[in-house]
């Protein structure tokens, strides 16, 4: 804990002067204060250049881009996987960029359910009530597709406070159900920002003869991981949040080497052994890597920006990004405590238990988030009362954190939020 934070703006300016990561100016920030990089990261010049490069290749090479592109489009998913492997602590062939997160959850959970069946393990899947909804939709669908009743086979660990999950409660749930074959958990919770102990949870799952899978959507690019070292069996994530790879960017997945050679639940020709893919056999031979979990042709235009972003990530390093992210969230928590007594910090205060955003809770959270947007501060709202504020380490500085809290103070003082409609539905 940095005890030296000060309340004044000058202090924030000084911190920015003395310790910048130096990549901020490579990002376009569409609004005054873009504090929503955990939901949709902004465009960078690096991402833009690589996207333009692929357009140039398409114009000049046409179909030859698959083999003559730099890198060749045919291997784009594997190439990006290698670039990303160190971010999640995996070996090069354990990561591939493919599909969407939801599709990856389908194919990975489906694959491991098939293994559970074959190995006579239980076929229940352990999840928790704070999960992002799509994860449950996909897992329930996979259970249904196997003729398993999702209400019976999806075991949902409850939260004690509606914000966070205790690893002890995961352990208790595993003890209580001896037929859990897969445990699937987030690394960081999308609403509260709690960071789970991935290593401990993986050990718990394995001790109960269950596979351990993770959704890293809210930690990839913000928190370093050691998936292979921790023996995590599989993981999925998206790239449009902290990694700033653009709306609907192609997602990523990790499969531990032990399972390479397995036929994926959603097999498709793009996951076929590459050397023989174009022999066009009607039987499937899986690639001997995580690449097997690709399905159809990689959407190159939606994958290209990530390649640009990875240049920035490699330059700064994930450890430095994490360090800066912790400083910024720490400072934000300090300012909320000091200046916004009517708000509650819903995110764990121990930085080791926190991802890259802070949940600022207020009963008028929705209208406050609208008032902030009106004042050029982009945040988002998650029901029932959470304003998520994300000081992305890539492009947010201390002064912007200060300014965000200052504008929030004014909005509360002037009761400015009262001029906004109460919540309807829609994207926030
Ligand atoms: C953002 C997010 C997703 C998104 O899934 P898509 O298939 O990319 O729409 C999935 N899971 C979690 C936990 C997320 O935060």
mmCIF file of C-alpha atoms in Angstrom, residues 108-297:
data_model
loop_
_atom_site.group_PDB
_atom_site.id
_atom_site.type_symbol
_atom_site.label_atom_id
_atom_site.label_comp_id
_atom_site.label_asym_id
_atom_site.label_seq_id
_atom_site.Cartn_x
_atom_site.Cartn_y
_atom_site.Cartn_z
ATOM 1 C CA UNK A 108 -13.413 -25.947 -24.500
ATOM 2 C CA UNK A 109 -16.085 -26.896 -21.984
ATOM 3 C CA UNK A 110 -17.581 -29.254 -24.562
ATOM 4 C CA UNK A 111 -14.204 -30.913 -25.173
ATOM 5 C CA UNK A 112 -13.555 -31.407 -21.480
ATOM 6 C CA UNK A 113 -17.086 -32.703 -20.850
ATOM 7 C CA UNK A 114 -16.398 -35.353 -23.472
ATOM 8 C CA UNK A 115 -13.175 -36.245 -21.671
ATOM 9 C CA UNK A 116 -15.022 -36.442 -18.342
ATOM 10 C CA UNK A 117 -17.485 -38.856 -19.893
ATOM 11 C CA UNK A 118 -14.734 -40.966 -21.397
ATOM 12 C CA UNK A 119 -12.765 -41.035 -18.146
ATOM 13 C CA UNK A 120 -15.814 -41.759 -16.016
ATOM 14 C CA UNK A 121 -15.406 -38.517 -14.123
ATOM 15 C CA UNK A 122 -18.419 -36.554 -12.935
ATOM 16 C CA UNK A 123 -20.031 -34.382 -15.589
ATOM 17 C CA UNK A 124 -21.075 -31.482 -13.416
ATOM 18 C CA UNK A 125 -19.585 -28.058 -14.012
ATOM 19 C CA UNK A 126 -18.810 -25.824 -11.049
ATOM 20 C CA UNK A 127 -19.306 -22.091 -11.655
ATOM 21 C CA UNK A 128 -20.407 -19.168 -9.475
ATOM 22 C CA UNK A 129 -23.284 -16.751 -9.283
ATOM 23 C CA UNK A 130 -21.186 -13.670 -10.086
ATOM 24 C CA UNK A 131 -20.134 -14.953 -13.500
ATOM 25 C CA UNK A 132 -20.581 -13.025 -16.720
ATOM 26 C CA UNK A 133 -23.867 -14.397 -18.126
ATOM 27 C CA UNK A 134 -22.563 -15.693 -21.457
ATOM 28 C CA UNK A 135 -20.370 -18.208 -19.613
ATOM 29 C CA UNK A 136 -23.417 -19.850 -18.070
ATOM 30 C CA UNK A 137 -25.401 -19.722 -21.317
ATOM 31 C CA UNK A 138 -22.613 -21.538 -23.160
ATOM 32 C CA UNK A 139 -22.013 -24.146 -20.461
ATOM 33 C CA UNK A 140 -25.726 -24.858 -20.092
ATOM 34 C CA UNK A 141 -25.991 -25.313 -23.850
ATOM 35 C CA UNK A 142 -23.066 -27.749 -23.836
ATOM 36 C CA UNK A 143 -24.689 -29.733 -21.034
ATOM 37 C CA UNK A 144 -28.022 -29.800 -22.888
ATOM 38 C CA UNK A 145 -26.297 -30.956 -26.076
ATOM 39 C CA UNK A 146 -25.067 -33.991 -24.135
ATOM 40 C CA UNK A 147 -28.516 -34.786 -22.806
ATOM 41 C CA UNK A 148 -27.541 -33.548 -19.326
ATOM 42 C CA UNK A 149 -30.025 -31.406 -17.397
ATOM 43 C CA UNK A 150 -28.308 -28.033 -16.874
ATOM 44 C CA UNK A 151 -30.279 -27.322 -13.711
ATOM 45 C CA UNK A 152 -28.764 -30.433 -12.208
ATOM 46 C CA UNK A 153 -25.314 -30.296 -13.760
ATOM 47 C CA UNK A 154 -24.423 -26.645 -13.340
ATOM 48 C CA UNK A 155 -23.316 -26.244 -9.722
ATOM 49 C CA UNK A 156 -23.353 -22.561 -8.800
ATOM 50 C CA UNK A 157 -21.239 -21.387 -5.861
ATOM 51 C CA UNK A 158 -22.880 -18.474 -4.098
ATOM 52 C CA UNK A 159 -21.265 -15.234 -3.063
ATOM 53 C CA UNK A 160 -21.631 -14.132 0.550
ATOM 54 C CA UNK A 161 -21.705 -10.423 -0.156
ATOM 55 C CA UNK A 162 -22.947 -10.180 -3.748
ATOM 56 C CA UNK A 163 -19.534 -8.875 -4.830
ATOM 57 C CA UNK A 164 -16.838 -11.399 -4.220
ATOM 58 C CA UNK A 165 -16.250 -15.118 -3.997
ATOM 59 C CA UNK A 166 -14.260 -16.908 -1.327
ATOM 60 C CA UNK A 167 -11.912 -19.646 -2.384
ATOM 61 C CA UNK A 168 -13.025 -21.492 0.761
ATOM 62 C CA UNK A 169 -16.556 -21.580 -0.600
ATOM 63 C CA UNK A 170 -15.274 -23.075 -3.843
ATOM 64 C CA UNK A 171 -13.503 -25.713 -1.761
ATOM 65 C CA UNK A 172 -16.671 -26.419 0.211
ATOM 66 C CA UNK A 173 -18.698 -26.790 -2.985
ATOM 67 C CA UNK A 174 -16.138 -29.228 -4.386
ATOM 68 C CA UNK A 175 -16.308 -31.197 -1.142
ATOM 69 C CA UNK A 176 -20.096 -31.253 -1.267
ATOM 70 C CA UNK A 177 -20.360 -32.524 -4.861
ATOM 71 C CA UNK A 178 -18.156 -35.451 -5.733
ATOM 72 C CA UNK A 179 -19.317 -35.507 -9.344
ATOM 73 C CA UNK A 180 -17.829 -32.201 -10.510
ATOM 74 C CA UNK A 181 -15.731 -32.858 -13.616
ATOM 75 C CA UNK A 182 -14.947 -29.241 -14.546
ATOM 76 C CA UNK A 183 -14.486 -26.102 -12.502
ATOM 77 C CA UNK A 184 -14.815 -22.955 -14.591
ATOM 78 C CA UNK A 185 -14.117 -19.608 -12.937
ATOM 79 C CA UNK A 186 -13.175 -16.060 -13.918
ATOM 80 C CA UNK A 187 -9.725 -14.739 -13.046
ATOM 81 C CA UNK A 188 -11.198 -11.283 -12.376
ATOM 82 C CA UNK A 189 -14.892 -10.669 -11.746
ATOM 83 C CA UNK A 190 -16.410 -8.357 -14.311
ATOM 84 C CA UNK A 191 -18.400 -6.368 -11.786
ATOM 85 C CA UNK A 192 -16.457 -6.127 -8.530
ATOM 86 C CA UNK A 193 -12.986 -6.512 -10.035
ATOM 87 C CA UNK A 194 -11.993 -9.177 -7.505
ATOM 88 C CA UNK A 195 -8.981 -11.223 -8.605
ATOM 89 C CA UNK A 196 -9.243 -14.903 -7.714
ATOM 90 C CA UNK A 197 -6.294 -16.980 -6.635
ATOM 91 C CA UNK A 198 -5.936 -18.951 -9.865
ATOM 92 C CA UNK A 199 -3.241 -21.216 -8.505
ATOM 93 C CA UNK A 200 -5.145 -22.165 -5.378
ATOM 94 C CA UNK A 201 -8.425 -22.729 -7.207
ATOM 95 C CA UNK A 202 -6.659 -24.908 -9.771
ATOM 96 C CA UNK A 203 -5.131 -27.001 -6.997
ATOM 97 C CA UNK A 204 -8.537 -27.366 -5.370
ATOM 98 C CA UNK A 205 -10.112 -28.526 -8.616
ATOM 99 C CA UNK A 206 -7.353 -31.017 -9.288
ATOM 100 C CA UNK A 207 -7.490 -32.356 -5.731
ATOM 101 C CA UNK A 208 -11.152 -33.121 -6.444
ATOM 102 C CA UNK A 209 -10.416 -34.778 -9.761
ATOM 103 C CA UNK A 210 -11.909 -31.896 -11.726
ATOM 104 C CA UNK A 211 -10.425 -29.985 -14.642
ATOM 105 C CA UNK A 212 -9.686 -26.301 -14.024
ATOM 106 C CA UNK A 213 -10.715 -23.798 -16.691
ATOM 107 C CA UNK A 214 -10.690 -19.990 -16.486
ATOM 108 C CA UNK A 215 -12.248 -17.012 -18.202
ATOM 109 C CA UNK A 216 -9.510 -14.378 -18.372
ATOM 110 C CA UNK A 217 -11.585 -11.692 -20.124
ATOM 111 C CA UNK A 218 -10.987 -9.174 -17.338
ATOM 112 C CA UNK A 219 -7.354 -9.909 -16.659
ATOM 113 C CA UNK A 220 -5.620 -10.532 -19.987
ATOM 114 C CA UNK A 221 -3.293 -7.595 -20.581
ATOM 115 C CA UNK A 222 -3.779 -6.243 -17.060
ATOM 116 C CA UNK A 223 -2.652 -9.089 -14.797
ATOM 117 C CA UNK A 224 0.187 -11.528 -15.522
ATOM 118 C CA UNK A 225 -0.679 -15.208 -15.467
ATOM 119 C CA UNK A 226 1.231 -18.469 -15.101
ATOM 120 C CA UNK A 227 -1.270 -20.883 -16.569
ATOM 121 C CA UNK A 228 1.169 -23.636 -17.512
ATOM 122 C CA UNK A 229 3.063 -23.456 -14.209
ATOM 123 C CA UNK A 230 -0.159 -23.629 -12.279
ATOM 124 C CA UNK A 231 -1.331 -26.570 -14.344
ATOM 125 C CA UNK A 232 -4.479 -24.805 -15.543
ATOM 126 C CA UNK A 233 -6.173 -27.108 -18.050
ATOM 127 C CA UNK A 234 -7.816 -24.560 -20.335
ATOM 128 C CA UNK A 235 -8.741 -20.874 -20.577
ATOM 129 C CA UNK A 236 -10.535 -18.400 -22.852
ATOM 130 C CA UNK A 237 -10.527 -14.609 -23.120
ATOM 131 C CA UNK A 238 -11.234 -11.645 -25.364
ATOM 132 C CA UNK A 239 -8.911 -8.965 -26.737
ATOM 133 C CA UNK A 240 -11.136 -5.923 -27.032
ATOM 134 C CA UNK A 241 -10.972 -5.018 -23.323
ATOM 135 C CA UNK A 242 -7.550 -4.288 -21.782
ATOM 136 C CA UNK A 243 -5.730 -5.369 -24.936
ATOM 137 C CA UNK A 244 -7.362 -2.675 -27.075
ATOM 138 C CA UNK A 245 -7.696 -4.843 -30.185
ATOM 139 C CA UNK A 246 -11.002 -3.387 -31.319
ATOM 140 C CA UNK A 247 -14.736 -4.102 -31.214
ATOM 141 C CA UNK A 248 -15.375 -7.808 -31.714
ATOM 142 C CA UNK A 249 -11.654 -8.578 -32.018
ATOM 143 C CA UNK A 250 -10.899 -12.269 -32.469
ATOM 144 C CA UNK A 251 -10.570 -13.952 -29.056
ATOM 145 C CA UNK A 252 -7.931 -16.201 -27.510
ATOM 146 C CA UNK A 253 -7.689 -19.563 -25.833
ATOM 147 C CA UNK A 254 -5.204 -21.754 -24.013
ATOM 148 C CA UNK A 255 -5.133 -25.522 -23.832
ATOM 149 C CA UNK A 256 -2.524 -27.310 -21.717
ATOM 150 C CA UNK A 257 -0.153 -29.498 -23.736
ATOM 151 C CA UNK A 258 -1.452 -32.646 -22.100
ATOM 152 C CA UNK A 259 -4.602 -32.382 -24.206
ATOM 153 C CA UNK A 260 -3.136 -31.553 -27.585
ATOM 154 C CA UNK A 261 -4.298 -34.099 -30.106
ATOM 155 C CA UNK A 262 -7.788 -34.192 -28.648
ATOM 156 C CA UNK A 263 -10.664 -33.596 -31.079
ATOM 157 C CA UNK A 264 -12.390 -30.328 -30.103
ATOM 158 C CA UNK A 265 -16.119 -30.201 -29.410
ATOM 159 C CA UNK A 266 -16.552 -27.673 -32.218
ATOM 160 C CA UNK A 267 -14.136 -29.132 -34.721
ATOM 161 C CA UNK A 268 -13.624 -27.233 -37.969
ATOM 162 C CA UNK A 269 -11.180 -27.206 -40.842
ATOM 163 C CA UNK A 270 -9.133 -24.304 -39.471
ATOM 164 C CA UNK A 271 -8.134 -26.519 -36.530
ATOM 165 C CA UNK A 272 -7.050 -29.354 -38.790
ATOM 166 C CA UNK A 273 -3.378 -30.308 -38.904
ATOM 167 C CA UNK A 274 -2.027 -27.468 -41.049
ATOM 168 C CA UNK A 275 0.309 -29.550 -43.214
ATOM 169 C CA UNK A 276 -2.562 -31.601 -44.584
ATOM 170 C CA UNK A 277 -5.452 -29.154 -44.282
ATOM 171 C CA UNK A 278 -5.548 -28.577 -48.014
ATOM 172 C CA UNK A 279 -5.643 -32.249 -48.859
ATOM 173 C CA UNK A 280 -9.317 -31.699 -48.100
ATOM 174 C CA UNK A 281 -9.971 -35.027 -46.462
ATOM 175 C CA UNK A 282 -13.431 -35.354 -45.006
ATOM 176 C CA UNK A 283 -12.070 -36.824 -41.795
ATOM 177 C CA UNK A 284 -10.560 -34.528 -39.192
ATOM 178 C CA UNK A 285 -6.982 -34.760 -37.943
ATOM 179 C CA UNK A 286 -6.479 -32.246 -35.134
ATOM 180 C CA UNK A 287 -3.453 -29.967 -35.111
ATOM 181 C CA UNK A 288 -1.086 -31.080 -32.335
ATOM 182 C CA UNK A 289 -1.432 -27.743 -30.550
ATOM 183 C CA UNK A 290 -4.027 -25.361 -29.164
ATOM 184 C CA UNK A 291 -4.507 -24.455 -32.845
ATOM 185 C CA UNK A 292 -6.866 -27.439 -33.069
ATOM 186 C CA UNK A 293 -9.523 -25.397 -31.243
ATOM 187 C CA UNK A 294 -9.869 -22.968 -34.135
ATOM 188 C CA UNK A 295 -13.060 -23.590 -36.098
ATOM 189 C CA UNK A 296 -13.416 -21.653 -39.353
ATOM 190 C CA UNK A 297 -11.200 -19.259 -41.298
#
